[in-house]
GROMACS .gro file of C-alpha atoms in nm:
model
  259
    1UNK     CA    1  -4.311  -3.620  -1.199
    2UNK     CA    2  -4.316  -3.876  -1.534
    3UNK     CA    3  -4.476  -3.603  -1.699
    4UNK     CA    4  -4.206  -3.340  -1.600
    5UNK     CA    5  -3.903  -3.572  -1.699
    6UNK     CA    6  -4.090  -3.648  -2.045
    7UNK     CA    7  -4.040  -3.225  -2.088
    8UNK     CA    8  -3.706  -3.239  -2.013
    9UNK     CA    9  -3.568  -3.490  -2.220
   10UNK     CA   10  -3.786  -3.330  -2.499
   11UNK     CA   11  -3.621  -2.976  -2.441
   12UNK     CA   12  -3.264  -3.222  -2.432
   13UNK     CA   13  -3.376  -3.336  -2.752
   14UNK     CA   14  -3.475  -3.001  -2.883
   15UNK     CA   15  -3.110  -2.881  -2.766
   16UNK     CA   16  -2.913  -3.158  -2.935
   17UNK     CA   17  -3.087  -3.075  -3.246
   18UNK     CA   18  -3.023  -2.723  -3.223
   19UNK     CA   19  -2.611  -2.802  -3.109
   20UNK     CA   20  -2.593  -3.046  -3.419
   21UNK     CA   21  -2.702  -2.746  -3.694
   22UNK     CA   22  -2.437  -2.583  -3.559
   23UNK     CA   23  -2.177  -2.798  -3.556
   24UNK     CA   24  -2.288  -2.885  -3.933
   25UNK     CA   25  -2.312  -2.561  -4.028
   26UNK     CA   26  -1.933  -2.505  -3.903
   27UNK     CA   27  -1.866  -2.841  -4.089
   28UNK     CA   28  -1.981  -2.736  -4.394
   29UNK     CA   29  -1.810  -2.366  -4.361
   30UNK     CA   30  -1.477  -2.527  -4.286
   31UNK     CA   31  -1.474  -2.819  -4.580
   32UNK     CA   32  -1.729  -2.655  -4.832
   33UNK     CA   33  -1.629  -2.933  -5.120
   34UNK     CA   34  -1.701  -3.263  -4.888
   35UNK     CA   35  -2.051  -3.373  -5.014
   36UNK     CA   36  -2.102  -3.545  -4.709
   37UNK     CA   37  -2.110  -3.200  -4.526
   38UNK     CA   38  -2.374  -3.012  -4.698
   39UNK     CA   39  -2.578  -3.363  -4.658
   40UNK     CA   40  -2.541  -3.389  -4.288
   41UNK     CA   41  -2.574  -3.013  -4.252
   42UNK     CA   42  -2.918  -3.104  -4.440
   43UNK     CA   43  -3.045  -3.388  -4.215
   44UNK     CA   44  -2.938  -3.147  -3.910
   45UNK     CA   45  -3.209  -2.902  -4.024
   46UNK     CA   46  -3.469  -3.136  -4.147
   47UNK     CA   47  -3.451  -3.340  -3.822
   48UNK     CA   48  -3.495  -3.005  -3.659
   49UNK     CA   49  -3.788  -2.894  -3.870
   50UNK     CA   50  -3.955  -3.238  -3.799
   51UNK     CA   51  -3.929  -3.226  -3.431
   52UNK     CA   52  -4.113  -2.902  -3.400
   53UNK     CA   53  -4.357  -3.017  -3.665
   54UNK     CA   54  -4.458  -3.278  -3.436
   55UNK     CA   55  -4.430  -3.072  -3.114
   56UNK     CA   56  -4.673  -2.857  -3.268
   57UNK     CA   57  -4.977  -2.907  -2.971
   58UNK     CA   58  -4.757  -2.841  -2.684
   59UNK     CA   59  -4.493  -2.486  -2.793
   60UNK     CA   60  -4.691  -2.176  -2.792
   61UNK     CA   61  -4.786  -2.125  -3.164
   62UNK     CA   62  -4.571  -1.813  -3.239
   63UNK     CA   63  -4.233  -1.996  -3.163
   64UNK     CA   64  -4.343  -2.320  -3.315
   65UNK     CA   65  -4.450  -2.085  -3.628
   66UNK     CA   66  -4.100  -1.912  -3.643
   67UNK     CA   67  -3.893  -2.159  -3.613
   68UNK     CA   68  -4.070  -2.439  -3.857
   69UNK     CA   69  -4.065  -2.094  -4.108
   70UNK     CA   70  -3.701  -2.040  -4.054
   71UNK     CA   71  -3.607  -2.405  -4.088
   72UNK     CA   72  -3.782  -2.401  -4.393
   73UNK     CA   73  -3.596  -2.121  -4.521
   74UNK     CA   74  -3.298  -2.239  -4.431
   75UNK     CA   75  -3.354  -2.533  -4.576
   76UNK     CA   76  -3.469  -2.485  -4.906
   77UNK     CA   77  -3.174  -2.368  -5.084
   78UNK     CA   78  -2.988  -2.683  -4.960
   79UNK     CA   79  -3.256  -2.887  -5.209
   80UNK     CA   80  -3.037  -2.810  -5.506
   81UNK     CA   81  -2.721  -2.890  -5.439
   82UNK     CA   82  -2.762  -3.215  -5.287
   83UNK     CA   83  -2.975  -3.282  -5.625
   84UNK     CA   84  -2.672  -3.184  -5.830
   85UNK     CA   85  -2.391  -3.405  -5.562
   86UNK     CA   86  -2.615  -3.679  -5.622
   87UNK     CA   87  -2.640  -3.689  -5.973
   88UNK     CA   88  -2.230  -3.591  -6.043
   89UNK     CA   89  -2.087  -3.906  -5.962
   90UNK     CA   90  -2.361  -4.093  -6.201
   91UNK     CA   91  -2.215  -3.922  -6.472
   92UNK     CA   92  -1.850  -4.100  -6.470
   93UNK     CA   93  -1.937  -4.291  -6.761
   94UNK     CA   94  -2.036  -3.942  -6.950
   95UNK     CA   95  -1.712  -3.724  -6.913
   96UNK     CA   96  -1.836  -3.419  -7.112
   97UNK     CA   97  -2.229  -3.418  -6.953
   98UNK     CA   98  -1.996  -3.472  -6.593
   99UNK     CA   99  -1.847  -3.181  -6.646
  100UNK     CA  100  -2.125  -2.920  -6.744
  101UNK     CA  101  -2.327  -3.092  -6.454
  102UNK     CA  102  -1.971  -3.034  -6.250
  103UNK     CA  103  -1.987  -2.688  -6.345
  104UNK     CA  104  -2.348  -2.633  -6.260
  105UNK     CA  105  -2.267  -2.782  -5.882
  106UNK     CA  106  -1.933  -2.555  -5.830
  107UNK     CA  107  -2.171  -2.252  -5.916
  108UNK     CA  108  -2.444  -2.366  -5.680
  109UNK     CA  109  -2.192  -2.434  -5.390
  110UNK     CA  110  -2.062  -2.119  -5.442
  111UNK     CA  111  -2.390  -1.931  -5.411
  112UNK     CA  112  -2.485  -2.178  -5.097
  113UNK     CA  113  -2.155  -2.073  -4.892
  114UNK     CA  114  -2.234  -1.744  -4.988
  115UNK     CA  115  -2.578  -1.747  -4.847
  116UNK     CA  116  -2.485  -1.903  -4.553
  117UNK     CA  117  -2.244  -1.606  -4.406
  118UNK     CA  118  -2.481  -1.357  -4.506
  119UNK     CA  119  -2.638  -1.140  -4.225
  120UNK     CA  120  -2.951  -1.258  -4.306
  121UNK     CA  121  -2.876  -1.633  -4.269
  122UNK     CA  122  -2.690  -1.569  -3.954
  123UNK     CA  123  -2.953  -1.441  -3.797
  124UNK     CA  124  -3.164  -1.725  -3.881
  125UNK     CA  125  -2.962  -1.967  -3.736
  126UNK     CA  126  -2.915  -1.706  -3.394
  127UNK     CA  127  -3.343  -1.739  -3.403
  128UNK     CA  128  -3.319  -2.142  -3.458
  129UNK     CA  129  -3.101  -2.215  -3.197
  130UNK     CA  130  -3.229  -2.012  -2.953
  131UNK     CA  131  -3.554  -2.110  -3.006
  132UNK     CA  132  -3.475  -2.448  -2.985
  133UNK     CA  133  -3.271  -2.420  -2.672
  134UNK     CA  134  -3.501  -2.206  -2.515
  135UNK     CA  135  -3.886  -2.350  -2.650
  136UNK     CA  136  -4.164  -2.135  -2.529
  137UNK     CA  137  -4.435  -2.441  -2.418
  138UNK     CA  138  -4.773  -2.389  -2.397
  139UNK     CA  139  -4.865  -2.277  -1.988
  140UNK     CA  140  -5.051  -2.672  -1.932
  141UNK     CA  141  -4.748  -2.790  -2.059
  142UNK     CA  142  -4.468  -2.598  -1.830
  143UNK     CA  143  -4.690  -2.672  -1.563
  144UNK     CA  144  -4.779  -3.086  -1.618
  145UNK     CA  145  -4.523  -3.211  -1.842
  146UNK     CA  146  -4.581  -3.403  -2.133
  147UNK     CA  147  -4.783  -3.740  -2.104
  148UNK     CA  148  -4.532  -4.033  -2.213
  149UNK     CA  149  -4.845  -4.206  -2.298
  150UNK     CA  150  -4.979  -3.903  -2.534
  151UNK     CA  151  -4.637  -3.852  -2.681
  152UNK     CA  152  -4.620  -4.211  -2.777
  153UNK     CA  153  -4.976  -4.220  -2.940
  154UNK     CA  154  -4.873  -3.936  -3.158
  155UNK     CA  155  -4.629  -4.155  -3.275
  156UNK     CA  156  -4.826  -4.469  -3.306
  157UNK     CA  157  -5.059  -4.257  -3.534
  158UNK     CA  158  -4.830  -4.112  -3.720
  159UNK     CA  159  -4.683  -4.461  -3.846
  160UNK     CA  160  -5.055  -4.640  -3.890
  161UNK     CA  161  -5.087  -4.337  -4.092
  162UNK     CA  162  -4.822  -4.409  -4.331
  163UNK     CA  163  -4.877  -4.765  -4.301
  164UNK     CA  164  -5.290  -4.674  -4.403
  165UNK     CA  165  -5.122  -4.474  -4.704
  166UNK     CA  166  -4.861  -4.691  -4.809
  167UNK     CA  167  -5.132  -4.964  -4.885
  168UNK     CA  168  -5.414  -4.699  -5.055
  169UNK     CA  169  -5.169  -4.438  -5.208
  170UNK     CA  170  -5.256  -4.385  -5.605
  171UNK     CA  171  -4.899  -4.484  -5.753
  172UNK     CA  172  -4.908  -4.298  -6.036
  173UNK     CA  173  -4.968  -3.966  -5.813
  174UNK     CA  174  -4.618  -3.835  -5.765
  175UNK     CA  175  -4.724  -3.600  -5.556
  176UNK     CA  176  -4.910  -3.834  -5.321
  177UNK     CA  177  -4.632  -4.082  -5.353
  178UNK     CA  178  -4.369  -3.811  -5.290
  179UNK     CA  179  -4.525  -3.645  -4.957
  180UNK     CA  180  -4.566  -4.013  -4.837
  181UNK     CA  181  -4.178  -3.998  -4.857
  182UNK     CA  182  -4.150  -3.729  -4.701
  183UNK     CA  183  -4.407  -3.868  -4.373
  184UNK     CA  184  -4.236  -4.161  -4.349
  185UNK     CA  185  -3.908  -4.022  -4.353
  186UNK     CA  186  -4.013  -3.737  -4.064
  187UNK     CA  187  -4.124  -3.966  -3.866
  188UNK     CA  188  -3.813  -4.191  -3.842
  189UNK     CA  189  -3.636  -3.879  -3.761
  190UNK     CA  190  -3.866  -3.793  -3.496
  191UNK     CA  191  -3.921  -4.120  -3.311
  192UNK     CA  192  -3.464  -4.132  -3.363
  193UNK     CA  193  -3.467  -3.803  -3.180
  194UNK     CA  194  -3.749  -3.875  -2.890
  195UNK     CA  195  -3.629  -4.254  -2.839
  196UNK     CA  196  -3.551  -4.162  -2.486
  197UNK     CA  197  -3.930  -4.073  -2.424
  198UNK     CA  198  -4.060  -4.378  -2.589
  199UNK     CA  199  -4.107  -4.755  -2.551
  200UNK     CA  200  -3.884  -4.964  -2.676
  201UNK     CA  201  -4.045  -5.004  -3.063
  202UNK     CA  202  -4.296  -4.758  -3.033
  203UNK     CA  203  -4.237  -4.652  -3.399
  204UNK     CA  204  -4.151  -4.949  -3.565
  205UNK     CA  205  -4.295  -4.951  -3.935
  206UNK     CA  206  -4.332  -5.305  -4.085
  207UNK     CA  207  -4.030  -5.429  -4.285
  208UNK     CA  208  -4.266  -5.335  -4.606
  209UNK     CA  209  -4.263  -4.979  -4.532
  210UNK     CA  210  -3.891  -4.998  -4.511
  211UNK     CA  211  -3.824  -5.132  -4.829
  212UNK     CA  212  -4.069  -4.887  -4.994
  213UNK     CA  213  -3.894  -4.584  -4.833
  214UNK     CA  214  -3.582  -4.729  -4.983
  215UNK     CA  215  -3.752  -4.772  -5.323
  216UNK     CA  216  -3.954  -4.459  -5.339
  217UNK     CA  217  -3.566  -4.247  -5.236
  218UNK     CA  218  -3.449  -4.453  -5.566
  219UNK     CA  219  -3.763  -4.306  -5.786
  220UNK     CA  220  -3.737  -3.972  -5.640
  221UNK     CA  221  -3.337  -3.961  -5.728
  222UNK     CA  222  -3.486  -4.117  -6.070
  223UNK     CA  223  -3.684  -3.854  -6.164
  224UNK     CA  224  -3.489  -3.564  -6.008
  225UNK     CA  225  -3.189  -3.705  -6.212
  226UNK     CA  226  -3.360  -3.708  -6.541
  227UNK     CA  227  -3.521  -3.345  -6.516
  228UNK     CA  228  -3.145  -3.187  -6.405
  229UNK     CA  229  -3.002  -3.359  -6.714
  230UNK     CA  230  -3.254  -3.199  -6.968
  231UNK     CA  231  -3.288  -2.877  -6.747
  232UNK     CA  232  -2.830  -2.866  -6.766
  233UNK     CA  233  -2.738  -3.062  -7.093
  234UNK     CA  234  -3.030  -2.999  -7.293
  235UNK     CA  235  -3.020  -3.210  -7.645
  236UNK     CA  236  -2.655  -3.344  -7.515
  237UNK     CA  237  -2.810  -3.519  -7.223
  238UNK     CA  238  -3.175  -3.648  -7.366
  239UNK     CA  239  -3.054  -4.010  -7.432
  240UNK     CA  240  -2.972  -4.019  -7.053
  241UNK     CA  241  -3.200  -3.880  -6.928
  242UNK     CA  242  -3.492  -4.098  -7.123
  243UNK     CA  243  -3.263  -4.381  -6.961
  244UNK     CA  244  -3.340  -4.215  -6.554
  245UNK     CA  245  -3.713  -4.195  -6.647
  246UNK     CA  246  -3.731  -4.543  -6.716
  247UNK     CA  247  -3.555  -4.610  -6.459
  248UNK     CA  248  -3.809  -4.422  -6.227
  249UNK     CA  249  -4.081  -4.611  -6.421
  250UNK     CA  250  -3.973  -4.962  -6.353
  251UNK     CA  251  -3.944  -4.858  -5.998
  252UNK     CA  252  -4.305  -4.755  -5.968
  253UNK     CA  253  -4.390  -5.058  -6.107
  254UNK     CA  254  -4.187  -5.236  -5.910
  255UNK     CA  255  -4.357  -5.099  -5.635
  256UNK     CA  256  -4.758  -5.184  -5.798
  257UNK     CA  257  -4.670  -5.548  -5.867
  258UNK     CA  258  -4.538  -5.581  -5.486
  259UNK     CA  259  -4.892  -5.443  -5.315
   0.00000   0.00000   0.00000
């Protein structure tokens, strides 16, 4: 019967998630030029694409494949323009590169809202939140339950992994360094979202691995920051953006001098 509640508050979990995008969604439809929509509306549809990331082994594969391929879609085009309402309020100290950056983010938000009422888009969101609502689990699973125990190793490996990488990871391989960001930052979503199925600190990452999220979402806003100011300003913005690269730089080595 342990097994059988563990499913159920997973498919609660997998509902909430799906209820939240929604509400977001609406959010973001109803004040389109509040930041702080789009971003939530973001973090809705990440936490969702996490979840069935790591529910992978127990939904039956086609589901698990649609849905992580229509969060994905769905969340791509939100990349951008949280880029661009990052970087605008930088800029106060640069009225004329604020306001070709400004421009740049109107257009995008534009082309965002208009994406999201297509047909197309709708029906991605009908296919999300009904296959979140309604998961399809594999026949062991709708039969058993999930195993508390299992669930929580998942999670235990999950953080020694990013723990492992944290202290190996090559920091001058973005790359590497970037999809350790993204781990550690999926897996603090999931073990938010499954909390109810897990010990009390079953995903707790050492105070380290805190800090180094924190400092590796500074060097990724770095770097971002510096490429959107060449790739929008050109010439006009080069002094500035040599200023975000260093900036990125002394947080890498920042990051070197404290392993």
């Amino acid at each position: 019967m342990a097994d059988i509640r563990t499913l159920m508050l997973v498919d609660e979990a997998l509902f909430e998630a799906a209820t939240t995008i929604k509400i977001r969604k609406k959010d973001l439809l109803k004040w389109p030029d509040d930041d702080e929509h789009l971003h939530q509306y973001r973090i809705s549809v990440r936490v969702a694409r996490s979840l069935v990331k790591f529910l992978k082994p127990y939904q039956q594969k086609q589901q698990n494949l649609l849905l992580k391929d229509a969060l994905k879609t769905l969340q791509d085009p939100t990349s951008r323009m949280r880029e661009l309402d990052v970087l605008v309020p930088l800029l106060a100290d640069y009225p004329a590169l604020q306001e070709r950056v400004r421009t740049k983010q109107l257009e995008t938000r534009e082309s965002l809202l208009m994406q999201l009422r297509t047909a197309e888009v709708e029906s991605l969101h009908a296919l999300v939140e009904d296959g979140l609502k309604h998961a399809h689990w594999k026949k062991p699973v709708r039969i058993n339950g999930i195993d508390a125990d299992a669930l929580t190793s998942r999670i235990t490996a999950r953080r020694d992994e990013c723990e492992k990488t944290l202290a190996t990871v090559d920091f001058d391989d973005q790359e590497a360094v970037h999809d350790l960001r993204k781990q550690a930052k999926a897996l603090r979503y999931v073990a938010r979202e499954l909390a109810c199925c897990l010990p009390e600190g079953a995903a707790d990452v050492s105070g380290q691995m805190r800090k180094v999220q924190d400092k590796l979402g500074e060097w990724c806003d770095a770097r971002v920051n510096a490429a959107l100011i060449t790739e929008i300003c050109g010439d006009a913005g080069a002094e500035l953006s040599a200023s975000f690269r260093q900036q990125a730089k002394d947080i890498m080595e920042e990051l070197k001098a404290a392993r």
